[in-house]
mmCIF file of C-alpha atoms in Angstrom:
data_model
loop_
_atom_site.group_PDB
_atom_site.id
_atom_site.type_symbol
_atom_site.label_atom_id
_atom_site.label_comp_id
_atom_site.label_asym_id
_atom_site.label_seq_id
_atom_site.Cartn_x
_atom_site.Cartn_y
_atom_site.Cartn_z
ATOM 1 C CA MET Z 1 30.174 -2.913 13.373
ATOM 2 C CA THR Z 2 26.747 -1.397 13.144
ATOM 3 C CA THR Z 3 23.808 -3.875 11.938
ATOM 4 C CA VAL Z 4 20.577 -2.795 10.236
ATOM 5 C CA LEU Z 5 17.704 -5.500 10.212
ATOM 6 C CA ILE Z 6 15.213 -4.981 7.439
ATOM 7 C CA VAL Z 7 12.113 -7.236 7.423
ATOM 8 C CA ASP Z 8 9.713 -7.072 4.436
ATOM 9 C CA ASP Z 9 7.995 -9.631 2.734
ATOM 10 C CA SER Z 10 8.702 -7.733 -0.868
ATOM 11 C CA ARG Z 11 12.147 -8.031 -2.224
ATOM 12 C CA LEU Z 12 11.805 -4.891 -4.084
ATOM 13 C CA ALA Z 13 11.168 -2.879 -0.687
ATOM 14 C CA ARG Z 14 14.035 -5.223 1.076
ATOM 15 C CA ASP Z 15 16.643 -3.982 -2.046
ATOM 16 C CA MET Z 16 15.719 -0.241 -1.981
ATOM 17 C CA VAL Z 17 15.823 0.166 1.723
ATOM 18 C CA SER Z 18 19.384 -2.137 1.970
ATOM 19 C CA GLY Z 19 20.257 0.135 -1.521
ATOM 20 C CA VAL Z 20 19.850 3.517 0.667
ATOM 21 C CA ILE Z 21 21.554 2.133 3.783
ATOM 22 C CA LYS Z 22 24.962 1.098 1.835
ATOM 23 C CA SER Z 23 24.542 4.267 -0.129
ATOM 24 C CA LEU Z 24 24.680 6.173 3.636
ATOM 25 C CA GLN Z 25 27.000 3.856 5.465
ATOM 26 C CA PRO Z 26 28.983 1.369 3.181
ATOM 27 C CA GLU Z 27 30.471 -0.114 5.944
ATOM 28 C CA TRP Z 28 27.419 -1.195 7.883
ATOM 29 C CA THR Z 29 26.047 -5.123 7.891
ATOM 30 C CA VAL Z 30 22.541 -5.056 6.347
ATOM 31 C CA VAL Z 31 20.654 -8.543 7.411
ATOM 32 C CA ALA Z 32 17.421 -9.175 5.543
ATOM 33 C CA ALA Z 33 14.325 -10.981 6.486
ATOM 34 C CA THR Z 34 11.583 -12.188 4.742
ATOM 35 C CA GLY Z 35 8.847 -12.237 7.787
ATOM 36 C CA GLY Z 36 8.377 -12.240 11.226
ATOM 37 C CA ASP Z 37 9.666 -15.734 12.046
ATOM 38 C CA ASP Z 38 12.600 -15.489 9.493
ATOM 39 C CA ALA Z 39 13.402 -12.137 11.611
ATOM 40 C CA LEU Z 40 13.124 -13.714 14.925
ATOM 41 C CA THR Z 41 15.704 -16.682 13.869
ATOM 42 C CA LYS Z 42 17.882 -13.821 12.780
ATOM 43 C CA VAL Z 43 17.588 -11.745 15.241
ATOM 44 C CA ALA Z 44 18.749 -14.700 17.940
ATOM 45 C CA GLU Z 45 21.744 -15.307 15.930
ATOM 46 C CA GLN Z 46 22.600 -11.637 16.009
ATOM 47 C CA THR Z 47 21.067 -8.749 17.627
ATOM 48 C CA PRO Z 48 21.046 -5.679 15.344
ATOM 49 C CA ASN Z 49 21.619 -2.266 16.204
ATOM 50 C CA LEU Z 50 18.347 -0.953 14.565
ATOM 51 C CA ALA Z 51 15.206 -2.906 13.146
ATOM 52 C CA ILE Z 52 13.251 -1.563 10.171
ATOM 53 C CA LEU Z 53 9.807 -3.379 10.046
ATOM 54 C CA ASP Z 54 7.298 -3.691 7.370
ATOM 55 C CA TYR Z 55 4.075 -3.414 9.079
ATOM 56 C CA ASN Z 56 1.750 -5.123 6.260
ATOM 57 C CA MET Z 57 3.420 -8.527 5.972
ATOM 58 C CA PRO Z 58 1.646 -12.103 5.536
ATOM 59 C CA GLY Z 59 1.290 -14.133 8.712
ATOM 60 C CA MET Z 60 2.871 -11.642 11.636
ATOM 61 C CA ASP Z 61 2.607 -7.657 11.041
ATOM 62 C CA GLY Z 62 5.224 -5.334 12.097
ATOM 63 C CA LEU Z 63 3.498 -4.182 15.307
ATOM 64 C CA THR Z 64 3.327 -7.708 16.500
ATOM 65 C CA LEU Z 65 6.979 -8.668 15.458
ATOM 66 C CA ALA Z 66 8.018 -5.600 17.252
ATOM 67 C CA GLU Z 67 6.216 -6.631 20.255
ATOM 68 C CA LYS Z 68 8.170 -9.852 20.048
ATOM 69 C CA LEU Z 69 11.671 -7.912 19.464
ATOM 70 C CA ARG Z 70 10.649 -5.439 22.465
ATOM 71 C CA GLU Z 71 10.371 -8.898 24.895
ATOM 72 C CA ALA Z 72 14.168 -9.566 24.230
ATOM 73 C CA HIS Z 73 15.426 -6.497 23.050
ATOM 74 C CA LEU Z 74 13.919 -3.486 25.297
ATOM 75 C CA MET Z 75 16.187 -0.858 24.178
ATOM 76 C CA LEU Z 76 16.623 -1.746 20.257
ATOM 77 C CA PRO Z 77 15.424 1.330 17.784
ATOM 78 C CA ILE Z 78 12.482 0.097 15.838
ATOM 79 C CA ALA Z 79 10.983 1.825 12.708
ATOM 80 C CA ILE Z 80 7.758 0.715 11.423
ATOM 81 C CA LEU Z 81 7.907 0.947 7.799
ATOM 82 C CA THR Z 82 4.371 1.425 5.585
ATOM 83 C CA ALA Z 83 2.575 2.976 3.219
ATOM 84 C CA ASN Z 84 -0.212 3.044 5.249
ATOM 85 C CA VAL Z 85 -0.017 6.356 7.240
ATOM 86 C CA GLN Z 86 -2.819 6.263 9.137
ATOM 87 C CA ASP Z 87 -2.943 7.987 12.427
ATOM 88 C CA ALA Z 88 -4.451 5.269 14.384
ATOM 89 C CA LEU Z 89 -1.336 2.904 12.932
ATOM 90 C CA ARG Z 90 0.970 5.550 14.062
ATOM 91 C CA ARG Z 91 -0.103 6.365 17.203
ATOM 92 C CA ARG Z 92 0.185 2.477 18.040
ATOM 93 C CA ALA Z 93 3.468 2.247 16.833
ATOM 94 C CA GLU Z 94 4.696 5.225 19.100
ATOM 95 C CA ASP Z 95 2.938 3.299 21.861
ATOM 96 C CA LEU Z 96 5.272 0.556 21.529
ATOM 97 C CA GLY Z 97 8.206 3.224 21.113
ATOM 98 C CA CYS Z 98 8.605 2.647 17.247
ATOM 99 C CA TRP Z 99 9.244 5.347 14.758
ATOM 100 C CA PHE Z 100 7.261 5.377 11.998
ATOM 101 C CA LEU Z 101 9.181 5.314 8.528
ATOM 102 C CA THR Z 102 6.957 6.215 5.499
ATOM 103 C CA LYS Z 103 6.965 4.052 1.935
ATOM 104 C CA PRO Z 104 8.820 4.560 -0.477
ATOM 105 C CA VAL Z 105 12.155 5.470 1.675
ATOM 106 C CA THR Z 106 14.532 7.876 0.439
ATOM 107 C CA ALA Z 107 18.269 8.653 1.678
ATOM 108 C CA ASP Z 108 16.568 11.908 3.814
ATOM 109 C CA LYS Z 109 14.091 9.715 5.356
ATOM 110 C CA ILE Z 110 16.639 6.959 6.290
ATOM 111 C CA ARG Z 111 19.369 9.506 7.518
ATOM 112 C CA ASP Z 112 16.760 11.361 9.651
ATOM 113 C CA LEU Z 113 15.910 7.799 11.233
ATOM 114 C CA PHE Z 114 19.473 7.247 11.890
ATOM 115 C CA GLN Z 115 19.731 10.305 13.709
ATOM 116 C CA LYS Z 116 16.383 10.156 15.708
ATOM 117 C CA THR Z 117 17.419 6.873 16.644
ATOM 118 C CA GLY Z 118 21.283 7.654 17.712
ATOM 119 C CA VAL Z 119 22.818 4.851 15.325
ATOM 120 C CA ALA Z 120 24.759 7.431 13.299
ATOM 121 C CA SER Z 121 25.934 10.418 14.824
ATOM 122 C CA MET U 1 -30.519 -2.099 9.000
ATOM 123 C CA THR U 2 -30.793 -1.664 4.672
ATOM 124 C CA ALA U 3 -29.123 0.652 2.871
ATOM 125 C CA SER U 4 -30.459 2.994 0.477
ATOM 126 C CA LEU U 5 -29.200 1.837 -3.170
ATOM 127 C CA ASP U 6 -28.813 5.236 -4.886
ATOM 128 C CA ILE U 7 -26.427 7.913 -4.883
ATOM 129 C CA SER U 8 -27.534 11.716 -5.049
ATOM 130 C CA GLU U 9 -25.788 14.027 -7.033
ATOM 131 C CA ASP U 10 -24.457 15.838 -4.199
ATOM 132 C CA ASP U 11 -23.272 12.428 -2.511
ATOM 133 C CA SER U 12 -21.750 11.497 -6.143
ATOM 134 C CA ASP U 13 -19.800 14.497 -5.916
ATOM 135 C CA SER U 14 -18.703 14.322 -2.635
ATOM 136 C CA ILE U 15 -17.476 10.823 -3.031
ATOM 137 C CA ALA U 16 -15.246 11.621 -6.144
ATOM 138 C CA GLU U 17 -13.757 14.716 -4.245
ATOM 139 C CA LEU U 18 -12.610 12.395 -1.356
ATOM 140 C CA PHE U 19 -11.259 10.082 -3.536
ATOM 141 C CA ASN U 20 -9.472 12.777 -5.657
ATOM 142 C CA ILE U 21 -8.023 14.015 -2.368
ATOM 143 C CA GLY U 22 -7.078 10.415 -0.866
ATOM 144 C CA MET U 23 -5.584 9.391 -3.933
ATOM 145 C CA GLY U 24 -3.324 12.183 -3.812
ATOM 146 C CA PRO U 25 -0.574 11.167 -1.201
ATOM 147 C CA PRO U 26 -0.168 7.628 -2.312
ATOM 148 C CA ALA U 27 0.330 9.246 -5.851
ATOM 149 C CA ALA U 28 2.857 11.576 -4.631
ATOM 150 C CA ALA U 29 4.499 8.318 -3.181
ATOM 151 C CA LEU U 30 4.341 6.180 -6.379
ATOM 152 C CA SER U 31 5.590 9.503 -8.101
ATOM 153 C CA ASP U 32 8.750 9.450 -5.759
ATOM 154 C CA LEU U 33 9.175 5.578 -6.346
ATOM 155 C CA VAL U 34 9.383 5.870 -10.059
ATOM 156 C CA GLY U 35 10.866 9.519 -10.278
ATOM 157 C CA GLU U 36 8.311 11.341 -12.406
ATOM 158 C CA PRO U 37 4.833 12.821 -12.159
ATOM 159 C CA VAL U 38 1.729 10.362 -11.881
ATOM 160 C CA GLU U 39 -1.484 11.857 -13.289
ATOM 161 C CA LEU U 40 -4.924 10.680 -12.260
ATOM 162 C CA SER U 41 -8.177 11.078 -13.769
ATOM 163 C CA VAL U 42 -11.033 12.271 -12.157
ATOM 164 C CA PRO U 43 -12.561 9.602 -10.146
ATOM 165 C CA SER U 44 -15.975 8.318 -11.688
ATOM 166 C CA LEU U 45 -18.221 5.861 -9.509
ATOM 167 C CA ARG U 46 -21.745 4.259 -9.712
ATOM 168 C CA LEU U 47 -23.898 1.402 -8.374
ATOM 169 C CA VAL U 48 -23.239 -1.418 -10.600
ATOM 170 C CA LYS U 49 -23.088 -5.327 -10.708
ATOM 171 C CA ARG U 50 -19.627 -6.363 -9.915
ATOM 172 C CA LEU U 51 -19.454 -8.555 -13.111
ATOM 173 C CA SER U 52 -20.000 -5.918 -15.256
ATOM 174 C CA VAL U 53 -17.257 -3.851 -14.291
ATOM 175 C CA ALA U 54 -14.766 -5.594 -17.131
ATOM 176 C CA GLU U 55 -17.006 -4.144 -19.910
ATOM 177 C CA GLU U 56 -15.828 -0.954 -19.425
ATOM 178 C CA LEU U 57 -12.361 -1.094 -18.080
ATOM 179 C CA ALA U 58 -9.787 0.334 -21.204
ATOM 180 C CA VAL U 59 -8.236 -2.916 -20.913
ATOM 181 C CA ASP U 60 -7.561 -5.549 -24.011
ATOM 182 C CA SER U 61 -10.152 -8.206 -22.496
ATOM 183 C CA ASP U 62 -8.521 -10.953 -24.339
ATOM 184 C CA SER U 63 -5.107 -10.544 -22.869
ATOM 185 C CA PRO U 64 -4.270 -11.489 -19.629
ATOM 186 C CA VAL U 65 -3.974 -8.904 -17.252
ATOM 187 C CA ILE U 66 -2.276 -8.528 -13.945
ATOM 188 C CA ALA U 67 -4.229 -7.231 -10.664
ATOM 189 C CA VAL U 68 -3.209 -6.518 -7.169
ATOM 190 C CA ARG U 69 -6.006 -6.659 -4.472
ATOM 191 C CA GLU U 70 -6.535 -5.703 -1.067
ATOM 192 C CA ALA U 71 -9.771 -6.236 1.115
ATOM 193 C CA PHE U 72 -10.407 -3.777 3.469
ATOM 194 C CA HIS U 73 -12.589 -3.052 6.372
ATOM 195 C CA GLY U 74 -13.764 -0.818 9.198
ATOM 196 C CA PRO U 75 -17.016 1.420 9.299
ATOM 197 C CA PHE U 76 -17.274 0.310 5.684
ATOM 198 C CA ALA U 77 -15.689 -2.859 4.145
ATOM 199 C CA GLY U 78 -14.940 -3.660 0.201
ATOM 200 C CA GLU U 79 -11.919 -4.169 -1.740
ATOM 201 C CA ALA U 80 -9.337 -2.035 -3.521
ATOM 202 C CA MET U 81 -7.537 -3.414 -6.593
ATOM 203 C CA LEU U 82 -4.872 -2.251 -8.825
ATOM 204 C CA VAL U 83 -5.253 -3.522 -12.668
ATOM 205 C CA PHE U 84 -2.142 -3.350 -15.215
ATOM 206 C CA SER U 85 -2.198 -4.687 -18.926
ATOM 207 C CA GLN U 86 0.796 -6.996 -18.952
ATOM 208 C CA ALA U 87 2.956 -4.262 -21.193
ATOM 209 C CA ALA U 88 1.989 -1.881 -18.363
ATOM 210 C CA GLY U 89 3.206 -4.357 -15.598
ATOM 211 C CA LEU U 90 6.306 -4.980 -17.305
ATOM 212 C CA ALA U 91 7.032 -1.481 -17.827
ATOM 213 C CA MET U 92 6.641 -1.024 -14.284
ATOM 214 C CA VAL U 93 8.783 -3.521 -13.255
ATOM 215 C CA GLN U 94 11.630 -2.514 -15.991
ATOM 216 C CA ARG U 95 11.018 1.127 -14.451
ATOM 217 C CA LEU U 96 12.253 -0.080 -10.858
ATOM 218 C CA ILE U 97 14.538 -2.710 -11.598
ATOM 219 C CA PRO U 98 16.597 -1.614 -14.186
ATOM 220 C CA GLY U 99 18.393 -4.276 -16.574
ATOM 221 C CA GLU U 100 18.036 -7.349 -17.819
ATOM 222 C CA LEU U 101 16.140 -10.097 -15.659
ATOM 223 C CA PRO U 102 16.572 -13.496 -16.037
ATOM 224 C CA ALA U 103 13.662 -15.538 -17.501
ATOM 225 C CA ASP U 104 13.306 -17.664 -14.413
ATOM 226 C CA GLU U 105 13.085 -14.520 -12.155
ATOM 227 C CA ARG U 106 10.489 -12.509 -14.470
ATOM 228 C CA ASP U 107 7.733 -13.726 -12.786
ATOM 229 C CA GLU U 108 8.230 -13.381 -9.103
ATOM 230 C CA ALA U 109 9.985 -10.169 -10.027
ATOM 231 C CA LEU U 110 6.520 -9.232 -11.619
ATOM 232 C CA ARG U 111 4.387 -10.201 -8.700
ATOM 233 C CA ASP U 112 6.925 -8.604 -6.166
ATOM 234 C CA THR U 113 6.869 -5.387 -7.811
ATOM 235 C CA LEU U 114 3.695 -4.903 -8.461
ATOM 236 C CA GLY U 115 2.700 -6.195 -5.345
ATOM 237 C CA GLU U 116 4.754 -3.520 -3.624
ATOM 238 C CA VAL U 117 3.408 -0.836 -6.001
ATOM 239 C CA GLY U 118 0.078 -2.025 -5.071
ATOM 240 C CA ASN U 119 0.913 -1.798 -1.237
ATOM 241 C CA ILE U 120 2.185 1.620 -1.655
ATOM 242 C CA ILE U 121 -0.818 2.705 -3.620
ATOM 243 C CA LEU U 122 -3.852 1.197 -2.021
ATOM 244 C CA ASP U 123 -2.568 1.096 1.730
ATOM 245 C CA GLY U 124 -2.092 4.686 0.885
ATOM 246 C CA CYS U 125 -5.401 5.407 -0.196
ATOM 247 C CA VAL U 126 -6.819 3.395 2.655
ATOM 248 C CA ALA U 127 -4.769 5.233 4.988
ATOM 249 C CA SER U 128 -6.166 8.820 3.477
ATOM 250 C CA PHE U 129 -9.513 7.757 3.805
ATOM 251 C CA SER U 130 -8.930 6.874 7.376
ATOM 252 C CA ASN U 131 -7.553 9.984 8.600
ATOM 253 C CA MET U 132 -10.214 12.176 6.489
ATOM 254 C CA ILE U 133 -13.048 10.463 8.426
ATOM 255 C CA ARG U 134 -11.045 9.884 11.670
ATOM 256 C CA GLN U 135 -12.049 5.924 11.849
ATOM 257 C CA GLU U 136 -9.602 3.250 12.016
ATOM 258 C CA VAL U 137 -9.890 1.133 7.983
ATOM 259 C CA GLU U 138 -7.883 -2.011 8.186
ATOM 260 C CA GLY U 139 -6.216 -3.354 5.346
ATOM 261 C CA GLY U 140 -5.321 -6.812 3.981
ATOM 262 C CA VAL U 141 -2.025 -8.000 2.688
ATOM 263 C CA PRO U 142 -2.023 -7.349 -0.971
ATOM 264 C CA GLU U 143 -2.440 -10.105 -3.336
ATOM 265 C CA CYS U 144 -1.362 -10.267 -6.682
ATOM 266 C CA SER U 145 -2.844 -12.523 -9.301
ATOM 267 C CA VAL U 146 -2.383 -12.939 -13.474
ATOM 268 C CA GLY U 147 -5.226 -13.733 -15.465
ATOM 269 C CA ALA U 148 -7.915 -13.005 -17.790
ATOM 270 C CA LEU U 149 -9.776 -9.589 -16.552
ATOM 271 C CA ASP U 150 -13.106 -11.062 -15.579
ATOM 272 C CA GLU U 151 -11.175 -13.917 -13.434
ATOM 273 C CA VAL U 152 -9.279 -11.357 -11.545
ATOM 274 C CA LEU U 153 -11.960 -9.332 -11.095
ATOM 275 C CA ALA U 154 -13.936 -12.188 -9.884
ATOM 276 C CA GLY U 155 -16.078 -11.944 -6.921
ATOM 277 C CA ARG U 156 -19.706 -12.337 -5.976
ATOM 278 C CA ASP U 157 -21.707 -10.855 -8.833
ATOM 279 C CA GLU U 158 -23.652 -8.614 -6.279
ATOM 280 C CA THR U 159 -24.286 -4.773 -6.514
ATOM 281 C CA VAL U 160 -21.550 -2.625 -5.524
ATOM 282 C CA MET U 161 -20.429 1.061 -5.073
ATOM 283 C CA PHE U 162 -17.739 0.989 -8.051
ATOM 284 C CA VAL U 163 -14.770 3.925 -7.805
ATOM 285 C CA HIS U 164 -12.558 4.064 -10.875
ATOM 286 C CA ILE U 165 -9.427 6.294 -11.153
ATOM 287 C CA ASP U 166 -7.137 6.130 -14.238
ATOM 288 C CA ALA U 167 -3.238 6.776 -13.208
ATOM 289 C CA ARG U 168 -0.513 7.143 -15.681
ATOM 290 C CA LEU U 169 3.372 7.728 -15.533
ATOM 291 C CA SER U 170 3.306 11.263 -17.203
ATOM 292 C CA SER U 171 5.895 9.790 -19.809
ATOM 293 C CA GLY U 172 3.318 7.535 -20.682
ATOM 294 C CA ALA U 173 5.506 4.243 -20.000
ATOM 295 C CA ALA U 174 2.743 2.792 -17.772
ATOM 296 C CA ASN U 175 -0.732 3.239 -17.076
ATOM 297 C CA LEU U 176 -2.794 1.472 -14.162
ATOM 298 C CA GLN U 177 -6.328 1.211 -13.162
ATOM 299 C CA VAL U 178 -7.187 1.862 -9.448
ATOM 300 C CA LEU U 179 -10.643 0.295 -8.593
ATOM 301 C CA PHE U 180 -12.659 0.262 -5.692
ATOM 302 C CA PHE U 181 -15.486 -1.841 -4.906
ATOM 303 C CA LEU U 182 -17.846 -0.811 -1.889
ATOM 304 C CA ASP U 183 -20.390 -3.145 -0.121
ATOM 305 C CA VAL U 184 -23.412 -1.747 -0.665
ATOM 306 C CA ALA U 185 -24.425 -3.012 3.008
ATOM 307 C CA ALA U 186 -22.429 -0.323 4.044
ATOM 308 C CA LEU U 187 -23.295 2.481 1.621
ATOM 309 C CA ASP U 188 -24.962 4.383 4.485
ATOM 310 C CA ALA U 189 -21.905 3.838 6.853
ATOM 311 C CA PHE U 190 -19.904 5.245 3.864
ATOM 312 C CA ARG U 191 -22.201 8.490 3.326
ATOM 313 C CA LEU U 192 -22.300 9.030 6.904
ATOM 314 C CA ALA U 193 -18.303 8.904 7.122
ATOM 315 C CA ILE U 194 -18.066 10.959 4.276
ATOM 316 C CA ARG U 195 -20.332 13.667 5.582
ATOM 317 C CA HIS U 196 -18.398 13.888 8.484
ATOM 318 C CA ALA U 197 -15.055 13.986 6.881
ATOM 319 C CA LEU U 198 -16.294 16.812 4.392
ATOM 320 C CA ALA U 199 -17.405 18.450 7.851
ATOM 321 C CA GLY U 200 -14.161 18.177 9.005
ATOM 322 C CA LEU U 201 -12.433 19.442 6.045
ATOM 323 C CA ALA U 202 -14.660 22.545 5.865
ATOM 324 C CA GLY U 203 -13.101 23.271 9.634
#
């Protein structure tokens, strides 16, 4: 069973990403977390096949969370989700081996992410 | 260094044009989100005392408004803000979360939804600027507040460069006001960044 972790402090954003994933892959499991600490707790319980992390969150930002996830899960595909499409941020995400996903999400963007990360053939 | 507290006509025109360009991607993102075109006014800008801004916004100052604010800093610093009337805020929420919300969830849904709209617009605009001036501009986490207009605009009553753009859904379902308050201490750095950006855009 494929599991996707979504981390975003906004319920609307979590629901939108989850809704798109469910429309494309109804049988997959979506685990939602409201922030970095919540995400680390959930990943300790179950390792996802893909993590989609909002960048701009209170407390721990998405890149810091990505670094922490990388420590324990080197090969985990991670996408940074953001409206902040600065070139500098994109480069920092790429330096961490993360994909870049711009808000708002659409089915095309998520489908493309699945293909690039190899979680869906 | 002391900033020169004036904006020439050329600088004013250049800054307005860069805000015009900078708002394009976030307006397109909002349009994708709500599923209809978003119309933008021509940016207006001037140097004002911050607390005088409330007088010129087309919002009923007797009714509470909803504001999403995000501080930014880098080669220049300031604050970006979205302001909705309550009716516009509720219309935006209804557009994004169709159906009747339970009464005890409305306030949270309002803050969450408009916070996310703020994230898309304000982060998007900060990013556009950063890319145009080729320098990093860091934005904070957007915060949503509800209150009287002069309360949500509150800040130190100092002179700021104030930029104002009206954005409206083309159906007329909701409109919002996009405001930028730039610290005048950074005005010279901002002018310099704008000139570099224009030189870059000119190729």
